[in-house]
mmCIF file of C-alpha atoms in Angstrom:
data_model
loop_
_atom_site.group_PDB
_atom_site.id
_atom_site.type_symbol
_atom_site.label_atom_id
_atom_site.label_comp_id
_atom_site.label_asym_id
_atom_site.label_seq_id
_atom_site.Cartn_x
_atom_site.Cartn_y
_atom_site.Cartn_z
ATOM 1 C CA UNK A 1 0.000 0.004 -0.004
ATOM 2 C CA UNK A 2 3.024 2.272 0.192
ATOM 3 C CA UNK A 3 3.568 2.200 -3.574
ATOM 4 C CA UNK A 4 2.330 5.259 -5.335
ATOM 5 C CA UNK A 5 0.083 4.900 -8.373
ATOM 6 C CA UNK A 6 0.714 6.463 -11.733
ATOM 7 C CA UNK A 7 -1.131 9.640 -10.754
ATOM 8 C CA UNK A 8 0.867 10.061 -7.519
ATOM 9 C CA UNK A 9 -2.053 9.074 -5.306
ATOM 10 C CA UNK A 10 -1.536 6.474 -2.616
ATOM 11 C CA UNK A 11 -3.759 3.406 -2.702
ATOM 12 C CA UNK A 12 -6.218 3.022 0.130
ATOM 13 C CA UNK A 13 -5.359 0.351 2.644
ATOM 14 C CA UNK A 14 -7.851 -2.456 3.286
ATOM 15 C CA UNK A 15 -7.380 -4.650 6.353
ATOM 16 C CA UNK A 16 -5.857 -7.999 5.398
ATOM 17 C CA UNK A 17 -8.763 -10.007 6.799
ATOM 18 C CA UNK A 18 -11.163 -8.145 4.470
ATOM 19 C CA UNK A 19 -9.154 -8.108 1.235
ATOM 20 C CA UNK A 20 -10.735 -11.284 -0.139
ATOM 21 C CA UNK A 21 -14.272 -9.845 0.160
ATOM 22 C CA UNK A 22 -16.142 -7.892 -2.534
ATOM 23 C CA UNK A 23 -15.870 -4.074 -2.198
ATOM 24 C CA UNK A 24 -19.442 -3.521 -0.970
ATOM 25 C CA UNK A 25 -18.975 -6.126 1.786
ATOM 26 C CA UNK A 26 -15.581 -4.612 2.668
ATOM 27 C CA UNK A 27 -17.201 -1.182 3.066
ATOM 28 C CA UNK A 28 -19.985 -2.531 5.274
ATOM 29 C CA UNK A 29 -17.554 -4.466 7.504
ATOM 30 C CA UNK A 30 -15.194 -1.487 7.740
ATOM 31 C CA UNK A 31 -18.097 0.742 8.849
ATOM 32 C CA UNK A 32 -19.266 -1.810 11.425
ATOM 33 C CA UNK A 33 -15.697 -2.176 12.705
ATOM 34 C CA UNK A 34 -15.275 1.610 12.880
ATOM 35 C CA UNK A 35 -18.558 2.010 14.792
ATOM 36 C CA UNK A 36 -17.513 -0.763 17.193
ATOM 37 C CA UNK A 37 -14.107 0.839 17.789
ATOM 38 C CA UNK A 38 -15.644 4.288 18.311
ATOM 39 C CA UNK A 39 -18.112 2.787 20.790
ATOM 40 C CA UNK A 40 -15.291 1.147 22.733
ATOM 41 C CA UNK A 41 -13.281 4.371 22.609
ATOM 42 C CA UNK A 42 -16.231 6.368 23.906
ATOM 43 C CA UNK A 43 -16.754 3.875 26.723
ATOM 44 C CA UNK A 44 -13.074 4.145 27.664
ATOM 45 C CA UNK A 45 -13.277 7.946 27.704
ATOM 46 C CA UNK A 46 -16.355 7.833 29.937
ATOM 47 C CA UNK A 47 -14.661 5.307 32.219
ATOM 48 C CA UNK A 48 -11.294 7.072 32.564
ATOM 49 C CA UNK A 49 -11.998 10.811 32.144
ATOM 50 C CA UNK A 50 -13.133 11.507 35.706
ATOM 51 C CA UNK A 51 -10.196 9.642 37.307
ATOM 52 C CA UNK A 52 -7.817 11.438 34.915
ATOM 53 C CA UNK A 53 -9.179 14.823 36.009
ATOM 54 C CA UNK A 54 -8.735 13.783 39.648
ATOM 55 C CA UNK A 55 -5.110 12.720 39.008
ATOM 56 C CA UNK A 56 -4.285 15.950 37.182
ATOM 57 C CA UNK A 57 -5.907 18.036 39.945
ATOM 58 C CA UNK A 58 -4.065 16.139 42.658
ATOM 59 C CA UNK A 59 -0.764 16.509 40.771
ATOM 60 C CA UNK A 60 -1.371 20.235 40.545
ATOM 61 C CA UNK A 61 -2.043 20.403 44.282
ATOM 62 C CA UNK A 62 1.137 18.448 45.076
ATOM 63 C CA UNK A 63 3.325 20.608 42.846
ATOM 64 C CA UNK A 64 1.936 23.843 44.205
ATOM 65 C CA UNK A 65 -1.261 25.826 44.505
ATOM 66 C CA UNK A 66 -0.794 28.101 41.479
ATOM 67 C CA UNK A 67 0.610 25.404 39.242
ATOM 68 C CA UNK A 68 -2.608 23.455 38.700
ATOM 69 C CA UNK A 69 -3.271 25.168 35.384
ATOM 70 C CA UNK A 70 0.228 24.521 34.081
ATOM 71 C CA UNK A 71 0.067 20.851 35.039
ATOM 72 C CA UNK A 72 -3.274 20.456 33.275
ATOM 73 C CA UNK A 73 -2.079 22.518 30.277
ATOM 74 C CA UNK A 74 0.839 20.098 29.819
ATOM 75 C CA UNK A 75 -0.554 16.701 30.898
ATOM 76 C CA UNK A 76 -4.154 16.817 29.661
ATOM 77 C CA UNK A 77 -3.383 17.464 25.962
ATOM 78 C CA UNK A 78 -0.731 14.755 25.934
ATOM 79 C CA UNK A 79 -3.078 12.224 27.516
ATOM 80 C CA UNK A 80 -6.190 13.115 25.543
ATOM 81 C CA UNK A 81 -4.516 13.494 22.135
ATOM 82 C CA UNK A 82 -2.046 10.626 22.254
ATOM 83 C CA UNK A 83 -3.972 8.634 19.654
ATOM 84 C CA UNK A 84 -3.932 11.560 17.194
ATOM 85 C CA UNK A 85 -0.211 12.013 17.699
ATOM 86 C CA UNK A 86 0.474 8.328 17.076
ATOM 87 C CA UNK A 87 -1.759 8.262 13.979
ATOM 88 C CA UNK A 88 -0.125 11.411 12.613
ATOM 89 C CA UNK A 89 3.333 9.962 13.239
ATOM 90 C CA UNK A 90 2.400 6.758 11.407
ATOM 91 C CA UNK A 91 1.032 8.697 8.453
ATOM 92 C CA UNK A 92 4.054 10.984 8.292
ATOM 93 C CA UNK A 93 6.361 7.961 8.543
ATOM 94 C CA UNK A 94 5.240 6.853 5.077
ATOM 95 C CA UNK A 95 6.977 9.990 3.762
ATOM 96 C CA UNK A 96 4.734 10.685 0.815
ATOM 97 C CA UNK A 97 3.342 14.114 0.091
ATOM 98 C CA UNK A 98 -0.216 12.889 0.569
ATOM 99 C CA UNK A 99 0.356 11.137 3.908
ATOM 100 C CA UNK A 100 2.323 14.044 5.373
ATOM 101 C CA UNK A 101 -0.467 16.390 4.285
ATOM 102 C CA UNK A 102 -3.036 14.095 5.918
ATOM 103 C CA UNK A 103 -0.910 13.973 9.076
ATOM 104 C CA UNK A 104 -0.641 17.761 9.280
ATOM 105 C CA UNK A 105 -4.330 18.268 8.509
ATOM 106 C CA UNK A 106 -5.344 15.763 11.189
ATOM 107 C CA UNK A 107 -3.223 17.470 13.855
ATOM 108 C CA UNK A 108 -4.403 20.959 12.906
ATOM 109 C CA UNK A 109 -8.015 19.807 12.847
ATOM 110 C CA UNK A 110 -7.712 18.119 16.224
ATOM 111 C CA UNK A 111 -6.065 21.166 17.791
ATOM 112 C CA UNK A 112 -8.655 23.584 16.419
ATOM 113 C CA UNK A 113 -11.543 21.333 17.383
ATOM 114 C CA UNK A 114 -10.198 20.845 20.915
ATOM 115 C CA UNK A 115 -9.584 24.548 21.462
ATOM 116 C CA UNK A 116 -12.837 25.699 19.894
ATOM 117 C CA UNK A 117 -14.946 22.997 21.523
ATOM 118 C CA UNK A 118 -13.490 23.513 25.018
ATOM 119 C CA UNK A 119 -13.690 27.298 24.790
ATOM 120 C CA UNK A 120 -17.270 27.060 23.495
ATOM 121 C CA UNK A 121 -18.306 24.791 26.366
ATOM 122 C CA UNK A 122 -16.707 27.103 28.886
ATOM 123 C CA UNK A 123 -18.358 30.195 27.405
ATOM 124 C CA UNK A 124 -21.712 28.390 27.372
ATOM 125 C CA UNK A 125 -21.255 27.491 31.039
ATOM 126 C CA UNK A 126 -20.507 31.126 31.832
ATOM 127 C CA UNK A 127 -23.552 32.260 29.896
ATOM 128 C CA UNK A 128 -25.990 29.793 31.461
ATOM 129 C CA UNK A 129 -24.461 29.586 34.952
ATOM 130 C CA UNK A 130 -22.857 33.016 35.214
ATOM 131 C CA UNK A 131 -24.036 35.869 37.326
ATOM 132 C CA UNK A 132 -23.363 37.036 40.854
ATOM 133 C CA UNK A 133 -23.568 33.560 42.424
ATOM 134 C CA UNK A 134 -22.463 31.494 39.429
ATOM 135 C CA UNK A 135 -19.245 30.938 37.565
ATOM 136 C CA UNK A 136 -16.776 33.791 37.326
ATOM 137 C CA UNK A 137 -14.472 34.492 34.372
ATOM 138 C CA UNK A 138 -10.897 33.944 35.612
ATOM 139 C CA UNK A 139 -9.194 32.744 32.455
ATOM 140 C CA UNK A 140 -8.340 35.824 30.400
ATOM 141 C CA UNK A 141 -4.645 34.946 30.053
ATOM 142 C CA UNK A 142 -5.372 31.365 29.028
ATOM 143 C CA UNK A 143 -8.023 32.421 26.516
ATOM 144 C CA UNK A 144 -5.743 35.023 24.937
ATOM 145 C CA UNK A 145 -3.020 32.401 24.624
ATOM 146 C CA UNK A 146 -5.365 29.889 22.964
ATOM 147 C CA UNK A 147 -6.739 32.457 20.528
ATOM 148 C CA UNK A 148 -3.252 33.679 19.549
ATOM 149 C CA UNK A 149 -2.100 30.104 18.888
ATOM 150 C CA UNK A 150 -5.165 29.498 16.731
ATOM 151 C CA UNK A 151 -4.488 32.664 14.736
ATOM 152 C CA UNK A 152 -0.870 31.684 14.144
ATOM 153 C CA UNK A 153 -1.969 28.171 13.133
ATOM 154 C CA UNK A 154 -4.510 29.668 10.730
ATOM 155 C CA UNK A 155 -1.591 31.445 9.012
ATOM 156 C CA UNK A 156 0.372 28.205 8.672
ATOM 157 C CA UNK A 157 -2.598 26.228 7.388
ATOM 158 C CA UNK A 158 -2.985 28.676 4.509
ATOM 159 C CA UNK A 159 0.612 28.358 3.358
ATOM 160 C CA UNK A 160 1.002 26.298 0.189
ATOM 161 C CA UNK A 161 4.445 24.971 1.173
ATOM 162 C CA UNK A 162 5.639 24.220 4.697
ATOM 163 C CA UNK A 163 9.343 24.101 5.429
ATOM 164 C CA UNK A 164 11.244 22.658 8.380
ATOM 165 C CA UNK A 165 11.473 26.102 10.020
ATOM 166 C CA UNK A 166 7.651 26.314 9.866
ATOM 167 C CA UNK A 167 7.445 22.991 11.689
ATOM 168 C CA UNK A 168 9.848 24.238 14.346
ATOM 169 C CA UNK A 169 7.814 27.415 14.816
ATOM 170 C CA UNK A 170 4.618 25.373 15.143
ATOM 171 C CA UNK A 171 6.320 23.078 17.674
ATOM 172 C CA UNK A 172 7.428 26.135 19.658
ATOM 173 C CA UNK A 173 3.863 27.436 19.940
ATOM 174 C CA UNK A 174 3.128 25.022 22.782
ATOM 175 C CA UNK A 175 5.881 26.153 25.184
ATOM 176 C CA UNK A 176 5.462 29.771 24.049
ATOM 177 C CA UNK A 177 1.748 29.662 24.875
ATOM 178 C CA UNK A 178 2.531 28.442 28.391
ATOM 179 C CA UNK A 179 5.123 31.220 28.744
ATOM 180 C CA UNK A 180 2.589 33.787 27.476
ATOM 181 C CA UNK A 181 0.074 32.694 30.126
ATOM 182 C CA UNK A 182 2.733 33.012 32.819
ATOM 183 C CA UNK A 183 3.655 36.515 31.628
ATOM 184 C CA UNK A 184 0.027 37.651 31.336
ATOM 185 C CA UNK A 185 -0.663 36.435 34.878
ATOM 186 C CA UNK A 186 2.227 38.437 36.376
ATOM 187 C CA UNK A 187 1.035 41.045 38.863
ATOM 188 C CA UNK A 188 2.442 43.801 36.618
ATOM 189 C CA UNK A 189 0.152 42.720 33.765
ATOM 190 C CA UNK A 190 -2.735 41.731 35.995
ATOM 191 C CA UNK A 191 -4.738 39.286 33.857
ATOM 192 C CA UNK A 192 -6.214 36.437 35.881
#
């Protein structure tokens, strides 16, 4: 499946146990298998998400009172996006233009979806549960950091050609965003 066709497109991979079946049966079995795997994945998320939040919170408490955000900002994305990172690495390892493009698109899509989805949920919570006795906005620095990273990523996603230096700059966005939050939360700046 790693051979490229005459038009430069990579052939789609079919699981070995399904290759002997007719295409319409292959498609049906692949869809059933995908639904089964997504169901199992969802069940695992439901089972392990609450304990993971507890572990991250406890780790933040152990490290220090103000460090809870930084612990969650580092550990949570690594834990929750490990499958996307592995899949992107496997795609990029094939070293074809198409698979590297798929790898980059998958990572960008996952990052934008995570940031947008989480920010949307938080803003909805503030809207519906806000007020004098409800939730209070205390995440200006974090939100500014997330929005700036998304804007920079929007620039890179519109470039026709990505070079190694672009990849290094994208990789640096993660530690730079943590640094930006730390700077914005300094008493001199005053964002909470």
